[in-house]
GROMACS .gro file of C-alpha atoms in nm:
model
  192
    1MET     CA    1   0.000   0.000   0.000
    2GLU     CA    2   0.135   0.344  -0.093
    3ASP     CA    3   0.205   0.598   0.181
    4PRO     CA    4  -0.008   0.913   0.122
    5LEU     CA    5   0.261   1.128   0.284
    6GLU     CA    6   0.533   1.012   0.044
    7PRO     CA    7   0.685   1.326  -0.117
    8ASP     CA    8   0.785   1.162  -0.448
    9GLN     CA    9   0.427   1.111  -0.567
   10PRO     CA   10   0.292   1.405  -0.772
   11GLN     CA   11  -0.023   1.552  -0.630
   12PRO     CA   12  -0.293   1.674  -0.873
   13ARG     CA   13  -0.326   2.051  -0.874
   14PRO     CA   14  -0.667   2.209  -0.896
   15SER     CA   15  -0.718   2.405  -1.215
   16TYR     CA   16  -0.952   2.656  -1.053
   17ARG     CA   17  -0.900   2.855  -0.732
   18GLU     CA   18  -1.199   2.986  -0.535
   19PRO     CA   19  -1.167   3.356  -0.453
   20SER     CA   20  -1.041   3.419  -0.101
   21GLU     CA   21  -1.248   3.593   0.164
   22ILE     CA   22  -1.025   3.899   0.125
   23GLU     CA   23  -1.086   3.905  -0.251
   24LEU     CA   24  -1.460   3.867  -0.193
   25ALA     CA   25  -1.454   4.141   0.073
   26ALA     CA   26  -1.254   4.367  -0.159
   27GLY     CA   27  -1.514   4.310  -0.431
   28LYS     CA   28  -1.795   4.393  -0.191
   29VAL     CA   29  -1.611   4.705  -0.073
   30ALA     CA   30  -1.571   4.816  -0.434
   31GLN     CA   31  -1.943   4.760  -0.493
   32ILE     CA   32  -2.033   4.961  -0.180
   33VAL     CA   33  -1.807   5.250  -0.283
   34ALA     CA   34  -1.952   5.247  -0.637
   35ALA     CA   35  -2.306   5.244  -0.496
   36ALA     CA   36  -2.224   5.535  -0.263
   37GLU     CA   37  -2.080   5.736  -0.553
   38GLU     CA   38  -2.385   5.661  -0.766
   39ALA     CA   39  -2.618   5.762  -0.482
   40ALA     CA   40  -2.428   6.088  -0.428
   41GLU     CA   41  -2.444   6.171  -0.801
   42SER     CA   42  -2.813   6.083  -0.811
   43LEU     CA   43  -2.888   6.305  -0.511
   44ARG     CA   44  -2.694   6.593  -0.664
   45MET     CA   45  -2.873   6.558  -0.997
   46THR     CA   46  -3.212   6.531  -0.825
   47ALA     CA   47  -3.146   6.845  -0.620
   48GLU     CA   48  -3.036   7.037  -0.929
   49GLN     CA   49  -3.340   6.918  -1.122
   50ARG     CA   50  -3.574   7.021  -0.838
   51ALA     CA   51  -3.413   7.365  -0.823
   52LEU     CA   52  -3.449   7.411  -1.199
   53GLU     CA   53  -3.811   7.294  -1.187
   54ARG     CA   54  -3.890   7.537  -0.904
   55ILE     CA   55  -3.728   7.826  -1.093
   56ALA     CA   56  -3.922   7.738  -1.409
   57GLU     CA   57  -4.243   7.708  -1.207
   58ALA     CA   58  -4.185   8.046  -1.045
   59ASP     CA   59  -4.113   8.205  -1.383
   60ARG     CA   60  -4.431   8.054  -1.528
   61ALA     CA   61  -4.631   8.182  -1.231
   62ALA     CA   62  -4.483   8.528  -1.273
   63ASP     CA   63  -4.556   8.522  -1.645
   64LEU     CA   64  -4.915   8.412  -1.579
   65ARG     CA   65  -4.964   8.693  -1.331
   66VAL     CA   66  -4.822   8.950  -1.570
   67ARG     CA   67  -5.046   8.822  -1.850
   68ALA     CA   68  -5.350   8.829  -1.623
   69ALA     CA   69  -5.269   9.182  -1.516
   70ASP     CA   70  -5.217   9.291  -1.877
   71ASP     CA   71  -5.547   9.132  -1.985
   72GLU     CA   72  -5.728   9.303  -1.700
   73ALA     CA   73  -5.565   9.634  -1.785
   74ALA     CA   74  -5.666   9.602  -2.151
   75SER     CA   75  -6.032   9.544  -2.068
   76VAL     CA   76  -6.035   9.831  -1.821
   77ARG     CA   77  -5.844  10.058  -2.065
   78ALA     CA   78  -6.140  10.043  -2.299
   79GLU     CA   79  -6.358  10.190  -2.023
   80VAL     CA   80  -6.124  10.428  -1.851
   81ALA     CA   81  -5.769  10.501  -1.976
   82ALA     CA   82  -5.644  10.655  -1.655
   83GLU     CA   83  -5.774  10.372  -1.440
   84ALA     CA   84  -5.622  10.118  -1.680
   85GLU     CA   85  -5.277  10.275  -1.642
   86GLN     CA   86  -5.300  10.249  -1.266
   87LEU     CA   87  -5.403   9.886  -1.287
   88ARG     CA   88  -5.119   9.806  -1.528
   89ALA     CA   89  -4.865   9.967  -1.298
   90ALA     CA   90  -5.004   9.768  -1.005
   91ALA     CA   91  -4.987   9.447  -1.209
   92VAL     CA   92  -4.624   9.510  -1.308
   93GLU     CA   93  -4.533   9.573  -0.945
   94THR     CA   94  -4.710   9.254  -0.839
   95ALA     CA   95  -4.520   9.065  -1.109
   96GLN     CA   96  -4.188   9.208  -0.992
   97GLN     CA   97  -4.265   9.105  -0.636
   98ALA     CA   98  -4.362   8.757  -0.752
   99HIS     CA   99  -4.045   8.734  -0.960
  100HIS     CA  100  -3.838   8.852  -0.664
  101LYS     CA  101  -4.004   8.592  -0.440
  102ALA     CA  102  -3.933   8.326  -0.702
  103GLN     CA  103  -3.567   8.426  -0.712
  104VAL     CA  104  -3.544   8.415  -0.332
  105SER     CA  105  -3.712   8.073  -0.330
  106ALA     CA  106  -3.474   7.947  -0.601
  107ARG     CA  107  -3.172   8.069  -0.402
  108GLU     CA  108  -3.304   7.890  -0.093
  109LEU     CA  109  -3.351   7.568  -0.292
  110ILE     CA  110  -3.000   7.590  -0.433
  111ALA     CA  111  -2.859   7.652  -0.084
  112GLU     CA  112  -3.052   7.349   0.042
  113ALA     CA  113  -2.922   7.140  -0.249
  114ARG     CA  114  -2.566   7.243  -0.165
  115LEU     CA  115  -2.618   7.138   0.197
  116VAL     CA  116  -2.751   6.802   0.080
  117ALA     CA  117  -2.454   6.761  -0.153
  118ARG     CA  118  -2.216   6.850   0.132
  119ASP     CA  119  -2.388   6.595   0.359
  120VAL     CA  120  -2.359   6.329   0.089
  121LEU     CA  121  -1.988   6.407   0.052
  122ARG     CA  122  -1.938   6.390   0.429
  123GLU     CA  123  -2.122   6.057   0.448
  124GLY     CA  124  -1.917   5.926   0.156
  125GLU     CA  125  -1.595   6.029   0.330
  126ASP     CA  126  -1.711   5.856   0.650
  127LEU     CA  127  -1.795   5.542   0.453
  128SER     CA  128  -1.455   5.554   0.284
  129THR     CA  129  -1.279   5.585   0.621
  130ASN     CA  130  -1.480   5.295   0.763
  131LEU     CA  131  -1.401   5.081   0.459
  132ARG     CA  132  -1.031   5.169   0.487
  133ASP     CA  133  -1.038   5.068   0.857
  134LEU     CA  134  -1.212   4.743   0.766
  135GLY     CA  135  -0.944   4.673   0.506
  136ASP     CA  136  -0.671   4.733   0.765
  137ALA     CA  137  -0.846   4.501   1.011
  138LEU     CA  138  -0.881   4.231   0.744
  139ARG     CA  139  -0.512   4.264   0.653
  140THR     CA  140  -0.408   4.235   1.020
  141ASN     CA  141  -0.630   3.932   1.073
  142ALA     CA  142  -0.496   3.768   0.756
  143GLU     CA  143  -0.141   3.812   0.886
  144ARG     CA  144  -0.241   3.660   1.223
  145LEU     CA  145  -0.411   3.369   1.050
  146LEU     CA  146  -0.104   3.304   0.834
  147ARG     CA  147   0.121   3.314   1.143
  148ASP     CA  148  -0.107   3.065   1.323
  149VAL     CA  149  -0.123   2.835   1.019
  150ARG     CA  150   0.257   2.842   0.994
  151ALA     CA  151   0.287   2.761   1.364
  152ALA     CA  152   0.039   2.471   1.329
  153HIS     CA  153   0.231   2.348   1.023
  154ALA     CA  154   0.560   2.361   1.213
  155GLU     CA  155   0.409   2.165   1.503
  156LEU     CA  156   0.260   1.902   1.270
  157THR     CA  157   0.589   1.871   1.081
  158ALA     CA  158   0.779   1.832   1.408
  159ARG     CA  159   0.538   1.558   1.521
  160LEU     CA  160   0.575   1.379   1.187
  161ASP     CA  161   0.954   1.403   1.211
  162ARG     CA  162   0.939   1.251   1.559
  163VAL     CA  163   0.727   0.962   1.429
  164ASP     CA  164   0.930   0.904   1.111
  165PRO     CA  165   1.261   1.091   1.098
  166GLY     CA  166   1.342   0.934   0.761
  167PRO     CA  167   1.470   1.121   0.453
  168GLY     CA  168   1.252   1.391   0.320
  169PRO     CA  169   1.255   1.761   0.257
  170ALA     CA  170   1.443   1.961   0.518
  171PRO     CA  171   1.201   2.124   0.765
  172ARG     CA  172   1.171   2.499   0.739
  173ALA     CA  173   1.250   2.705   1.042
  174SER     CA  174   0.934   2.849   1.191
  175ARG     CA  175   0.907   3.203   1.323
  176SER     CA  176   0.821   3.083   1.673
  177ALA     CA  177   0.981   2.791   1.854
  178ALA     CA  178   0.647   2.653   1.974
  179PRO     CA  179   0.300   2.720   1.840
  180SER     CA  180   0.064   2.907   2.066
  181ASP     CA  181  -0.208   2.710   2.239
  182SER     CA  182  -0.475   2.958   2.131
  183LEU     CA  183  -0.528   3.169   1.825
  184ASP     CA  184  -0.530   3.548   1.850
  185VAL     CA  185  -0.866   3.718   1.867
  186PRO     CA  186  -0.932   3.901   1.537
  187GLU     CA  187  -0.885   4.275   1.564
  188PHE     CA  188  -1.246   4.360   1.477
  189LEU     CA  189  -1.390   4.134   1.752
  190PRO     CA  190  -1.407   4.248   2.115
  191ARG     CA  191  -1.147   4.088   2.341
  192GLY     CA  192  -1.282   3.946   2.661
   0.00000   0.00000   0.00000
């Protein structure tokens, strides 16, 4: 019967490698960042569109009021010219006030849109910082896992050498003389 631990026998290599948890996490992080950027752009475009719609609506309202005032002045002009002039002047003034109010409202909407855009940027920066911290934690935990796997490998190799010290590949020196009895707690989990 052949020994499964014999080093001279070629081992089949898998042709496909499953993505690692870090690669999967990196993909998810990239998707989250892309979604946050899309959401920020969508919010900005929506705010700009709302501001433009409000300005157009205010301009239409002002135009309607001016037209109504002009129509009223024309019908009154036929009866009394002096009274018609007074009404026209009043209508123009009303239109100017309405236009002024529309401009003030448009400025307020634009200011609000800028605040929303600033908030979206701030939230995006916070998300970016959190994702960067998560990446650092994953990197640290990957290094700890690799260290623990190497220590376990060194211990298993030492046990095998004690059982069968026959010829074989020279054992690699491990970073630590003896493997730890317990694995480190990942950085993102509470210690306790």
